[in-house]
Tab-separated table of C-alpha atoms and ligand atoms in Angstrom:
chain	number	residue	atom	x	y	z
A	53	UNK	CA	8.867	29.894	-4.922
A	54	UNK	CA	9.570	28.916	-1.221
A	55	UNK	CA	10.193	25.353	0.456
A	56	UNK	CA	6.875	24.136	1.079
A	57	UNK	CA	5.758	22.298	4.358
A	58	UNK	CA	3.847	19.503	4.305
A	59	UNK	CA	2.819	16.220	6.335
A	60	UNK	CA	3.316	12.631	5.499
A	61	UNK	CA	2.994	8.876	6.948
A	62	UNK	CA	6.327	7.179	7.581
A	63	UNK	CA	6.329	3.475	8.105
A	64	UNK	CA	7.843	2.697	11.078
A	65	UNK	CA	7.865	-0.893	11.564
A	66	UNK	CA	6.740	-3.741	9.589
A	67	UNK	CA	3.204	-5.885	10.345
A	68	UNK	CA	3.571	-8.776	12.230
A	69	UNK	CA	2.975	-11.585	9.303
A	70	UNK	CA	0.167	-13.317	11.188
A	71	UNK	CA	-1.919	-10.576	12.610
A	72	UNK	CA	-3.827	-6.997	12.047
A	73	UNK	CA	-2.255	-3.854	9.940
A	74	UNK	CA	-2.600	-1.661	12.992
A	75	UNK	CA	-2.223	1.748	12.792
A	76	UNK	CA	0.543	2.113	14.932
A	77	UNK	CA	3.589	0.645	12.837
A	78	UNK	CA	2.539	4.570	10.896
A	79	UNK	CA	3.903	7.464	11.935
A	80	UNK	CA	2.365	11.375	10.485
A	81	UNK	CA	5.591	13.479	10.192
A	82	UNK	CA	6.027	17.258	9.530
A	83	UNK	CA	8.828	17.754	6.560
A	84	UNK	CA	9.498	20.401	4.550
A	85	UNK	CA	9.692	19.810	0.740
A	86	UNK	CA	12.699	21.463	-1.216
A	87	UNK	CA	12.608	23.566	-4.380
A	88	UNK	CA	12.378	21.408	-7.673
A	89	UNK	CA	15.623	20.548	-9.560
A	90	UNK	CA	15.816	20.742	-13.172
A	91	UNK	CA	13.463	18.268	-14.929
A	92	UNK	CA	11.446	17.478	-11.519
A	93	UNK	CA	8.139	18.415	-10.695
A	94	UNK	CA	6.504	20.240	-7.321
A	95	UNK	CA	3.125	17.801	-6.795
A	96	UNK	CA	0.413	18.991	-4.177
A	97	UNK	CA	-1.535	15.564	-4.051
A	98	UNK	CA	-5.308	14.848	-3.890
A	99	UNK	CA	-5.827	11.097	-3.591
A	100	UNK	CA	-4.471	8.311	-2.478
A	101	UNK	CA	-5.651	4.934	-3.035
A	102	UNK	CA	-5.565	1.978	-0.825
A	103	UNK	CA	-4.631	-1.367	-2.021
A	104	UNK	CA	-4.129	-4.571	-0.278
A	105	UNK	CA	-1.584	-5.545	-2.132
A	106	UNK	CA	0.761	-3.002	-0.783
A	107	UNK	CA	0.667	-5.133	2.612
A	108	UNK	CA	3.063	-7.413	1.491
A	109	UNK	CA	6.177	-5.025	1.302
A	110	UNK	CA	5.007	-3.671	5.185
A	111	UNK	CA	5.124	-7.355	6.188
A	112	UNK	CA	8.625	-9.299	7.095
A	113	UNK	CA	6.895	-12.632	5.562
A	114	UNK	CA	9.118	-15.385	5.097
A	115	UNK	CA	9.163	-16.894	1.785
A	116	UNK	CA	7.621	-14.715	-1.881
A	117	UNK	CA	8.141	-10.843	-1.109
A	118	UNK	CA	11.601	-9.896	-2.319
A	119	UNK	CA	11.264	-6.397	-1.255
A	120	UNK	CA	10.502	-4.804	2.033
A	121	UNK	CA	9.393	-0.813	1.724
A	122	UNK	CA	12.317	1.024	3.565
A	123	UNK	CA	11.788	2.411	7.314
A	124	UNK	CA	10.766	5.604	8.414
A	125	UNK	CA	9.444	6.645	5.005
A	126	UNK	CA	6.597	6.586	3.205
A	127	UNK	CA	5.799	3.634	1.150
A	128	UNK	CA	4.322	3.734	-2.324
A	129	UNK	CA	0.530	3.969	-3.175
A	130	UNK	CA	-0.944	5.107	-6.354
A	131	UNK	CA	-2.286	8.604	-5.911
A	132	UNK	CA	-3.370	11.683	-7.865
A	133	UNK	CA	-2.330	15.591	-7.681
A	134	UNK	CA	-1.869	18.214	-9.651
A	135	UNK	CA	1.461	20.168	-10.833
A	136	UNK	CA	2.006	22.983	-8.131
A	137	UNK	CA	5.211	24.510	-10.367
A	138	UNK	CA	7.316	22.605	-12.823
A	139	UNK	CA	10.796	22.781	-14.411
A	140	UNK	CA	10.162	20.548	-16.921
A	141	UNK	CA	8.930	21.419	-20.237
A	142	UNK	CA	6.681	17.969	-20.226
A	143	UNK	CA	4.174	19.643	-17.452
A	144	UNK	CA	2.627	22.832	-16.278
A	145	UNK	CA	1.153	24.103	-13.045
A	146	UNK	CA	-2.299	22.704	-13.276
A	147	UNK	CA	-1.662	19.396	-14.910
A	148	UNK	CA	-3.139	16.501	-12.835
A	149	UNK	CA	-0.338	13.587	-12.720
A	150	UNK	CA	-0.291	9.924	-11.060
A	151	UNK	CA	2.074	8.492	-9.149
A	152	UNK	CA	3.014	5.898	-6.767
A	153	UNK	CA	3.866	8.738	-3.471
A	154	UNK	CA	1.217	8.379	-1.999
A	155	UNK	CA	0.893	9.019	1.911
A	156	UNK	CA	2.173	12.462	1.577
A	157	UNK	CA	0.615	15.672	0.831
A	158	UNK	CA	2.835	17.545	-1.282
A	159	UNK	CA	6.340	15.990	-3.130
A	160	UNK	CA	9.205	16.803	-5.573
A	161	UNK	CA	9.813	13.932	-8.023
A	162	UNK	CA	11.314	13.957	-12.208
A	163	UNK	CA	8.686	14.452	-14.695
A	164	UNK	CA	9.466	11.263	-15.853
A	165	UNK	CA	8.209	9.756	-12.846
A	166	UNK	CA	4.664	11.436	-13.693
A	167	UNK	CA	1.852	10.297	-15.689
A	168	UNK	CA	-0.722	12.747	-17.026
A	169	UNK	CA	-3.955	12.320	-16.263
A	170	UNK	CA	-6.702	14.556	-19.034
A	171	UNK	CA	-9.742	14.694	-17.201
A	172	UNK	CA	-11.594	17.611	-15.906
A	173	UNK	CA	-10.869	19.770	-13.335
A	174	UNK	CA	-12.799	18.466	-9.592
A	175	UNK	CA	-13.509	14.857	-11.269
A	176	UNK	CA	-9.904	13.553	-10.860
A	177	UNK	CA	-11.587	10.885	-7.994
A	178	UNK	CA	-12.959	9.092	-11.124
A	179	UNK	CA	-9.431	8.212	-11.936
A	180	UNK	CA	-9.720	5.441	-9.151
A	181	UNK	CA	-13.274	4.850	-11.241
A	182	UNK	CA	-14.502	1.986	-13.118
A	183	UNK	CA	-12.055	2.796	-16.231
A	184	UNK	CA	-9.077	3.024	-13.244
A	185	UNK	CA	-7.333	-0.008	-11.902
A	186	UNK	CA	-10.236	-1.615	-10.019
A	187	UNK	CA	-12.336	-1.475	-13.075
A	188	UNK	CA	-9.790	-2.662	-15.350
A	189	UNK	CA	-8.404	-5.729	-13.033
A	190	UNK	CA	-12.398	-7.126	-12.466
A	191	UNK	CA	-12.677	-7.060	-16.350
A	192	UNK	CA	-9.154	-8.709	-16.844
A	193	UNK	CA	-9.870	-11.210	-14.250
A	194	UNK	CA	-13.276	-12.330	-15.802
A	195	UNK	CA	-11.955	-11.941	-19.275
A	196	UNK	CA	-9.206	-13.207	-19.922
A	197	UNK	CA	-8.111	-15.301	-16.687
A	198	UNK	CA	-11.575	-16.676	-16.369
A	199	UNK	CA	-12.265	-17.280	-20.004
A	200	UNK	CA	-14.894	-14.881	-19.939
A	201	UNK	CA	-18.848	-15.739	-19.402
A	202	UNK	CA	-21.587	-17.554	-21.023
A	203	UNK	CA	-24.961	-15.771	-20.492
A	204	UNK	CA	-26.825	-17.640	-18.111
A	205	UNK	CA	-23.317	-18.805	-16.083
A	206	UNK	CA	-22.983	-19.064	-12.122
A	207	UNK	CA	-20.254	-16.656	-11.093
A	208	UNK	CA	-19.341	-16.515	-7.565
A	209	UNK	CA	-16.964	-13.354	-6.311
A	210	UNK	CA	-15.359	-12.700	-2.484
A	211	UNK	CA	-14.532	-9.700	-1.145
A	212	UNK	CA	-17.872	-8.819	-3.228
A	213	UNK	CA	-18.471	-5.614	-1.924
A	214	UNK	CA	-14.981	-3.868	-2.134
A	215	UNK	CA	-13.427	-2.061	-5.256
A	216	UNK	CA	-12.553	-5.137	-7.442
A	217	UNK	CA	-14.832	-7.218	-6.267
A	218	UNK	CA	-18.013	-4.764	-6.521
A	219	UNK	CA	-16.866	-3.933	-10.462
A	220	UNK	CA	-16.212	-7.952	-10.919
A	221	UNK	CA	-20.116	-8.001	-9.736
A	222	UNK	CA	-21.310	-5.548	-12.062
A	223	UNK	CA	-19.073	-7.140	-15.035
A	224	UNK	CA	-20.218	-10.531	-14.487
A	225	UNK	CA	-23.779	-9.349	-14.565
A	226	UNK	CA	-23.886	-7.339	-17.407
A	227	UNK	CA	-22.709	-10.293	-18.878
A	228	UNK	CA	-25.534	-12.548	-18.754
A	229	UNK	CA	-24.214	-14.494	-15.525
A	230	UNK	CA	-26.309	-15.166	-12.246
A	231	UNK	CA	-23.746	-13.431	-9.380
A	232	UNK	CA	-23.562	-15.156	-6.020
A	233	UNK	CA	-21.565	-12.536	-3.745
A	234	UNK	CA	-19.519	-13.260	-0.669
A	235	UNK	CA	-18.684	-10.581	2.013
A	236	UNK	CA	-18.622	-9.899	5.762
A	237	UNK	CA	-21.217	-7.984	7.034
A	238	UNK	CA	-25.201	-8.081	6.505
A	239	UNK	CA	-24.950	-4.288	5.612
A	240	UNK	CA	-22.554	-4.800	3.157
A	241	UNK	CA	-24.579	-8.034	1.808
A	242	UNK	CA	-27.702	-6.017	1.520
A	243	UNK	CA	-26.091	-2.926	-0.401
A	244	UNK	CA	-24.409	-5.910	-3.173
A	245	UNK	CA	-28.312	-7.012	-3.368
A	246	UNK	CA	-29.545	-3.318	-3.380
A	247	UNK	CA	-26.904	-1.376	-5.324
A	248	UNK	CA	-25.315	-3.816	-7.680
A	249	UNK	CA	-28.563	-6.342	-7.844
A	250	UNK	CA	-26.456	-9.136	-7.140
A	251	UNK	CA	-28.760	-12.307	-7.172
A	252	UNK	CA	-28.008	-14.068	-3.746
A	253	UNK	CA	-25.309	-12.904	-1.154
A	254	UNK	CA	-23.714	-15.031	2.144
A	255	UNK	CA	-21.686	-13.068	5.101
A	256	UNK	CA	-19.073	-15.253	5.392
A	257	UNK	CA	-18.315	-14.285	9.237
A	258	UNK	CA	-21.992	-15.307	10.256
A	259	UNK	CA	-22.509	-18.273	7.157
A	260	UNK	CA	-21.303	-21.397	10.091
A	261	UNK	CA	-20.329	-23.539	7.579
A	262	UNK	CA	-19.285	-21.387	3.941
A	263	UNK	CA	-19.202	-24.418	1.744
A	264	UNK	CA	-22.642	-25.166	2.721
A	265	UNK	CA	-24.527	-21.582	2.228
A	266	UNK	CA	-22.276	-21.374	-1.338
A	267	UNK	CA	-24.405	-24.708	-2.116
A	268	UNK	CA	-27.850	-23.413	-1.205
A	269	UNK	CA	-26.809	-19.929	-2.897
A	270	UNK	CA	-25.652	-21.571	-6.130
A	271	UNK	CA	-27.275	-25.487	-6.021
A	272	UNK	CA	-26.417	-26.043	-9.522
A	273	UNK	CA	-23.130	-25.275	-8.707
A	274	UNK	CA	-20.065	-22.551	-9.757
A	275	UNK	CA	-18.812	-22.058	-13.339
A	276	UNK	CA	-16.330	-19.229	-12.616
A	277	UNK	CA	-14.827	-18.103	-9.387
A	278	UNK	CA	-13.603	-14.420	-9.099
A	279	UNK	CA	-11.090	-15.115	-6.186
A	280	UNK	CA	-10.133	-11.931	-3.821
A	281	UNK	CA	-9.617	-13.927	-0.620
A	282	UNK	CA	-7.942	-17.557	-0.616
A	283	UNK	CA	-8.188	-19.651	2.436
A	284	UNK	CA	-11.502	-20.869	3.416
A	285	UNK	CA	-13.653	-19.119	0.606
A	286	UNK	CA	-11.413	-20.918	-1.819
A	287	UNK	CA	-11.748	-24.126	0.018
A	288	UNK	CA	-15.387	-23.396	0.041
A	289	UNK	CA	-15.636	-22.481	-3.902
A	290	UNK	CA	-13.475	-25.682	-4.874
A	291	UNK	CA	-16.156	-27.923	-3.173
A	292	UNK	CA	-18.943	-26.027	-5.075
A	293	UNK	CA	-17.253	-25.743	-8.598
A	294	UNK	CA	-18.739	-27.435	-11.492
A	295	UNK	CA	-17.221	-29.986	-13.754
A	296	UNK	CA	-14.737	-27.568	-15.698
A	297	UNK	CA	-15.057	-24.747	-13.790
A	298	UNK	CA	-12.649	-22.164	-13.685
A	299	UNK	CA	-11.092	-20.113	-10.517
A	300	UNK	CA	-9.774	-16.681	-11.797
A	301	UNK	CA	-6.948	-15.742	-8.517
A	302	UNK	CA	-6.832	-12.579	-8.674
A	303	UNK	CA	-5.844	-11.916	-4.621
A	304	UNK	CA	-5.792	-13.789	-1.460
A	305	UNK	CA	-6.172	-11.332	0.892
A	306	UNK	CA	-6.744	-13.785	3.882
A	307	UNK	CA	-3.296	-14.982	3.341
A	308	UNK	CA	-1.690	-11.328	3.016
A	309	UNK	CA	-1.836	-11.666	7.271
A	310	UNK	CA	-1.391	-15.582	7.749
A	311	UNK	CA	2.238	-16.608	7.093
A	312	UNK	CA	2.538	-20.161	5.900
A	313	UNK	CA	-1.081	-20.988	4.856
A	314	UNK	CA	-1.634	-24.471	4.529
A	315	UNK	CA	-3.010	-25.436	0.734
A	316	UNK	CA	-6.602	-26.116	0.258
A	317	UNK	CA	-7.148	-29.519	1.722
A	318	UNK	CA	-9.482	-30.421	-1.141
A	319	UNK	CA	-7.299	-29.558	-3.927
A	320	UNK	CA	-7.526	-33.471	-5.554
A	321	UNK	CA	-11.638	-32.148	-6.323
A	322	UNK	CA	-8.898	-29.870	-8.917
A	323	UNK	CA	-8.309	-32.600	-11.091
A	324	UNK	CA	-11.933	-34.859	-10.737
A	325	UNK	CA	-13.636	-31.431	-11.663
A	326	UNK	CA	-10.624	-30.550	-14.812
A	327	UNK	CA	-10.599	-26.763	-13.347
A	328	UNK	CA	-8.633	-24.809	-14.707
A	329	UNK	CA	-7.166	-22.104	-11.826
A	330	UNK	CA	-5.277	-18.736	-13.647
A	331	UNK	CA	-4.142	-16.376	-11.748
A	332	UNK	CA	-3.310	-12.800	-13.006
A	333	UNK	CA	-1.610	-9.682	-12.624
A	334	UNK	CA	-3.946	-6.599	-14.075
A	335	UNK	CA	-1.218	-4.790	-15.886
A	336	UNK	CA	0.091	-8.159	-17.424
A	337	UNK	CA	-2.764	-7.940	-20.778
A	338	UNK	CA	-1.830	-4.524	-22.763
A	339	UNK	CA	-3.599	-5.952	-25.832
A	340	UNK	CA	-6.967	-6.136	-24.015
A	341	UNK	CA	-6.600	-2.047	-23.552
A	342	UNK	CA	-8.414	-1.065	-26.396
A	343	UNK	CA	-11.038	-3.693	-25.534
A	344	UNK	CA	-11.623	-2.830	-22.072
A	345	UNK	CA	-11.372	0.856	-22.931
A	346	UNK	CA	-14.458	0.369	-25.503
A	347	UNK	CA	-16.856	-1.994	-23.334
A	348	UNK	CA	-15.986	-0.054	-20.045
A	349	UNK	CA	-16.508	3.142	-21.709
A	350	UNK	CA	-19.616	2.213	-22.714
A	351	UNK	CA	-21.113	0.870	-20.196
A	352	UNK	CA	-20.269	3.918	-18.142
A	353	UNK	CA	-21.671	6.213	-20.347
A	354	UNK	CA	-24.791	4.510	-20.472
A	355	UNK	CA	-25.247	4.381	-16.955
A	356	UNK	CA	-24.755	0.530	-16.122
A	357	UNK	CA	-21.662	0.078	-14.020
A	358	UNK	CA	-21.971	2.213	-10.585
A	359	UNK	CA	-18.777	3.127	-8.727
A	360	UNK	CA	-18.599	3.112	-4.661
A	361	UNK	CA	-15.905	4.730	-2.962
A	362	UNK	CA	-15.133	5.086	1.497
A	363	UNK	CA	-13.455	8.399	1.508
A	364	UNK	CA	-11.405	9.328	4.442
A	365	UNK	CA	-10.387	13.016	4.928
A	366	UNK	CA	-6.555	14.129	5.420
A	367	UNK	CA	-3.156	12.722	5.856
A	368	UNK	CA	-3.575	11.797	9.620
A	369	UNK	CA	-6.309	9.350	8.670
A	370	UNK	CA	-4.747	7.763	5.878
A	371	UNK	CA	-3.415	4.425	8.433
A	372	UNK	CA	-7.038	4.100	9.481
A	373	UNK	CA	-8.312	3.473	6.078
A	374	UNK	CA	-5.583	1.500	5.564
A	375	UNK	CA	-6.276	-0.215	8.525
A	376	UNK	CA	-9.788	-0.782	7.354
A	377	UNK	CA	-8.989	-2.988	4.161
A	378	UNK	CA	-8.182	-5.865	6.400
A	379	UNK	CA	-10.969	-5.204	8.708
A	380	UNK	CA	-13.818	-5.266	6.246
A	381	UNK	CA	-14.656	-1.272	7.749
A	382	UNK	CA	-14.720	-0.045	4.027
A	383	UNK	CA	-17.270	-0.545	1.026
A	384	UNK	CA	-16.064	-0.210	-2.825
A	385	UNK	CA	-13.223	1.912	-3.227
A	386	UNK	CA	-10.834	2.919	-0.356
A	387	UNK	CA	-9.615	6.389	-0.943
A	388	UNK	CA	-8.077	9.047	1.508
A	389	UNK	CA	-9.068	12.616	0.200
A	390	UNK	CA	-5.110	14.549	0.639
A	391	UNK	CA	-5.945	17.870	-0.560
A	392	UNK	CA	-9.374	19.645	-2.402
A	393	UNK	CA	-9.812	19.249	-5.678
A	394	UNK	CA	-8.125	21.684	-7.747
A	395	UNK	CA	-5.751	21.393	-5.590
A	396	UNK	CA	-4.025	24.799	-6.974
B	1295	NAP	N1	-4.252	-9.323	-9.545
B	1295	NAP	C1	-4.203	-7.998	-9.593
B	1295	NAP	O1	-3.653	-7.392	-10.510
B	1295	NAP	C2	-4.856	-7.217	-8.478
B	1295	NAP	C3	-5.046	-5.824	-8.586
B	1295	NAP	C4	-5.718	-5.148	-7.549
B	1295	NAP	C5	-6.156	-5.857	-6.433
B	1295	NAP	N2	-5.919	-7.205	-6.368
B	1295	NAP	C6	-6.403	-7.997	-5.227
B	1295	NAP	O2	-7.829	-7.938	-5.239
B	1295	NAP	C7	-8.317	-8.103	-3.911
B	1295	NAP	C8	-9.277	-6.964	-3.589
B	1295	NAP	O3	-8.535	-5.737	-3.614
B	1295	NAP	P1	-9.287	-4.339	-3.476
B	1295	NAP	O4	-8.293	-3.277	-3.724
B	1295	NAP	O5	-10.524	-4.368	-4.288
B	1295	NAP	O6	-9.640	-4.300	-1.916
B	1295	NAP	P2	-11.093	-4.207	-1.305
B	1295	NAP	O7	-11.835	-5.426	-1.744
B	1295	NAP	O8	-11.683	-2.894	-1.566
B	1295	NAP	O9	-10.803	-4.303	0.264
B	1295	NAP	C9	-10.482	-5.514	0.838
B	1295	NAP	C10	-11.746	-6.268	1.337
B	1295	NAP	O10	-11.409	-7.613	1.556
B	1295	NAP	C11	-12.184	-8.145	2.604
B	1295	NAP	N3	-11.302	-8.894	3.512
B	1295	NAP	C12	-10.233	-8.435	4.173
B	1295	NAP	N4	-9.646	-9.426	4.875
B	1295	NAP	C13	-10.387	-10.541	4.643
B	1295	NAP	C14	-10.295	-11.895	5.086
B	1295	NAP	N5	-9.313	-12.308	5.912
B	1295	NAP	N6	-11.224	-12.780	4.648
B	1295	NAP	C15	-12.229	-12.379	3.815
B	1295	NAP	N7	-12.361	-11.109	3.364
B	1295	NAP	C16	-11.442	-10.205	3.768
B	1295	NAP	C17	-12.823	-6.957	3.342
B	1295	NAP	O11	-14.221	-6.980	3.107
B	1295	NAP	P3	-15.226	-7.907	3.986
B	1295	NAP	O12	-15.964	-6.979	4.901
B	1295	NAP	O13	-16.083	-8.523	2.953
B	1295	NAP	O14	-14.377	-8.875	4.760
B	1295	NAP	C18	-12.239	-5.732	2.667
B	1295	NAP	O15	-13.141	-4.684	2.507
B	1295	NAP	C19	-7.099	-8.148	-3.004
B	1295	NAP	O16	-6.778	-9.493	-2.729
B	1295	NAP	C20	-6.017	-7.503	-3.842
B	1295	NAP	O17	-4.724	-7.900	-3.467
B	1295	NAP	C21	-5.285	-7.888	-7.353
């Protein structure tokens, strides 16, 4: 077996922590990829997901991040590939494996590094799928931080239409609840109404005043806030929350590019209303596995949870649809396609 070429995205300078994720602070670089050592792996990748989250390390915030991804490499992302040749008795050419290297298209990493991943051959995209980390953190939020749902609840989500959010949706509606979804565009408000049959939708960038159009959306109010964006939606949710209401955090995108973001000015309505605000980290609830496995499961084998993906193709457009999370340009989830699938 040869060294293998191969292109990847370098970051080359970090965000500026009160504006845009632009494409240019990303560099595509030609390396080639060296022979794997005893117990590592050669990887030719086909997906990488896109995650918000990921901003914060690309972003010299003052303040919570600890860690800043290094320079002039590529960050992580979660991604999936398959074994290209192994010299580790754990895998074999074929096997499709996760990681966290994304942004590159092939890689060299330990075995130990790699998680297998059993499903068919040309259906590994369905690893970023309802039963995949979107899925999973939408039923975790609702769950267990929100204290689950009461048929016949008012649950409002933001960032409705995008890969948590659009699985919240679905959750909190195949749980009885009446679903008020927020996002920002008409098209995408349409497709929540269309696609996931949410009951009443508001684009926040046209609404004027969001507290208002929550009110006429939702007049008897909010039991249970699924919370993707912080800032004015959760200023606007607080005002509409009922007595006892609970906000389940589960990101706050708005903040990921606005450093120092003043606190909701109507936090006192927190303690007149007793809410009860949890926030959560998906991978934090290993004894709900089995649960959410089970319910998931069955609910996508019978048909009643739909998953949505923007796909971009190759490498070179993988800062775009990065780009694009902050932007609002994508609808569920936010993949970039690396390589076909098999990749080998
Ligand atoms: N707690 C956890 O364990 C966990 C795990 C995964 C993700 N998350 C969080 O969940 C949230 C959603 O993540 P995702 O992966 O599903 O991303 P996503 O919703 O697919 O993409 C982000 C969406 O957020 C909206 N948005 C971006 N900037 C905004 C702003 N300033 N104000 C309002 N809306 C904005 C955009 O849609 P519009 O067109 O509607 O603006 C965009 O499409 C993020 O906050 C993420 O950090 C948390």
């Amino acid at each position: 077996m040869s060294r293998t070429n191969s292109r990847q995205i370098h970051l080359m300078q970090y965000a500026d922590p009160n504006g845009p994720t632009p494409e240019s602070i990303f560099k595509l670089v030609e390396v080639t990829v060296p022979e794997p050592g005893p117990g590592e792996a050669l990887v030719r990748n086909i997906w990488m997901s896109c995650d918000p989250g990921a901003r914060g390390g690309m972003t010299n915030q003052k303040g919570e991040r600890i860690s800043l991804y290094a320079l002039d490499a590529p960050p992580p992302a979660g991604s999936i590939g398959q074994v290209v040749q192994s010299n580790d008795p754990s895998l074999s050419a074929g096997d499709y494996v996760r990681s966290s290297r994304g942004w590159r298209e092939y890689f060299v990493a330990p075995a130990s590094e790699l998680r297998k991943w059993s499903g068919e051959p040309g259906t590994s995209i369905s690893s970023f799928g309802a039963m995949g980390g979107a899925g999973h953190t939408a039923y975790i939020g609702l769950i267990e931080a929100g204290g689950g749902i009461t048929p016949g609840e008012t649950v409002l989500v933001s960032a409705a239409a995008g890969s948590v959010g659009s699985y919240a949706c679905q959750i909190a509606k195949l749980k009885g609840a009446r679903v008020v979804g927020i996002a920002g565009s008409d098209e995408k408000c349409a497709w929540l109404e269309k696609e996931l049959e949410v009951d009443a939708t508001i684009n926040y960038r046209t609404a004027g005043n969001l507290s208002e159009a929550i009110r006429q959306a939702a007049p008897e109010g909010i039991d249970l806030y699924f919370e993707n964006v912080g800032g004015e939606h959760l200023i606007a949710a607080i005002d509409n929350m009922k007595m006892h209401g609970r906000i389940a955090v589960c990101g706050l995108i708005d903040r990921y590019s606005k450093d120092g973001m003043p606190p909701p000015h109507n936090f006192v309505q927190v303690l007149y209303k007793r809410l009860r605000i949890q926030g959560f980290i998906q991978g934090d609830h290993p004894h709900l596995d089995a649960q959410f496995e089970a319910e998931m499961g069955d609910w996508v084998r019978q048909g009643e949870i739909k998953s949505f993906e923007t796909v971009y193709d190759g490498i070179e457009n993988a800062p775009k649809a990065y780009a694009g999370l902050f932007t609002g340009a994508n609808i569920g989830k936010t993949l970039v396609r690396l390589g076909p699938d098999p990749a080998i």
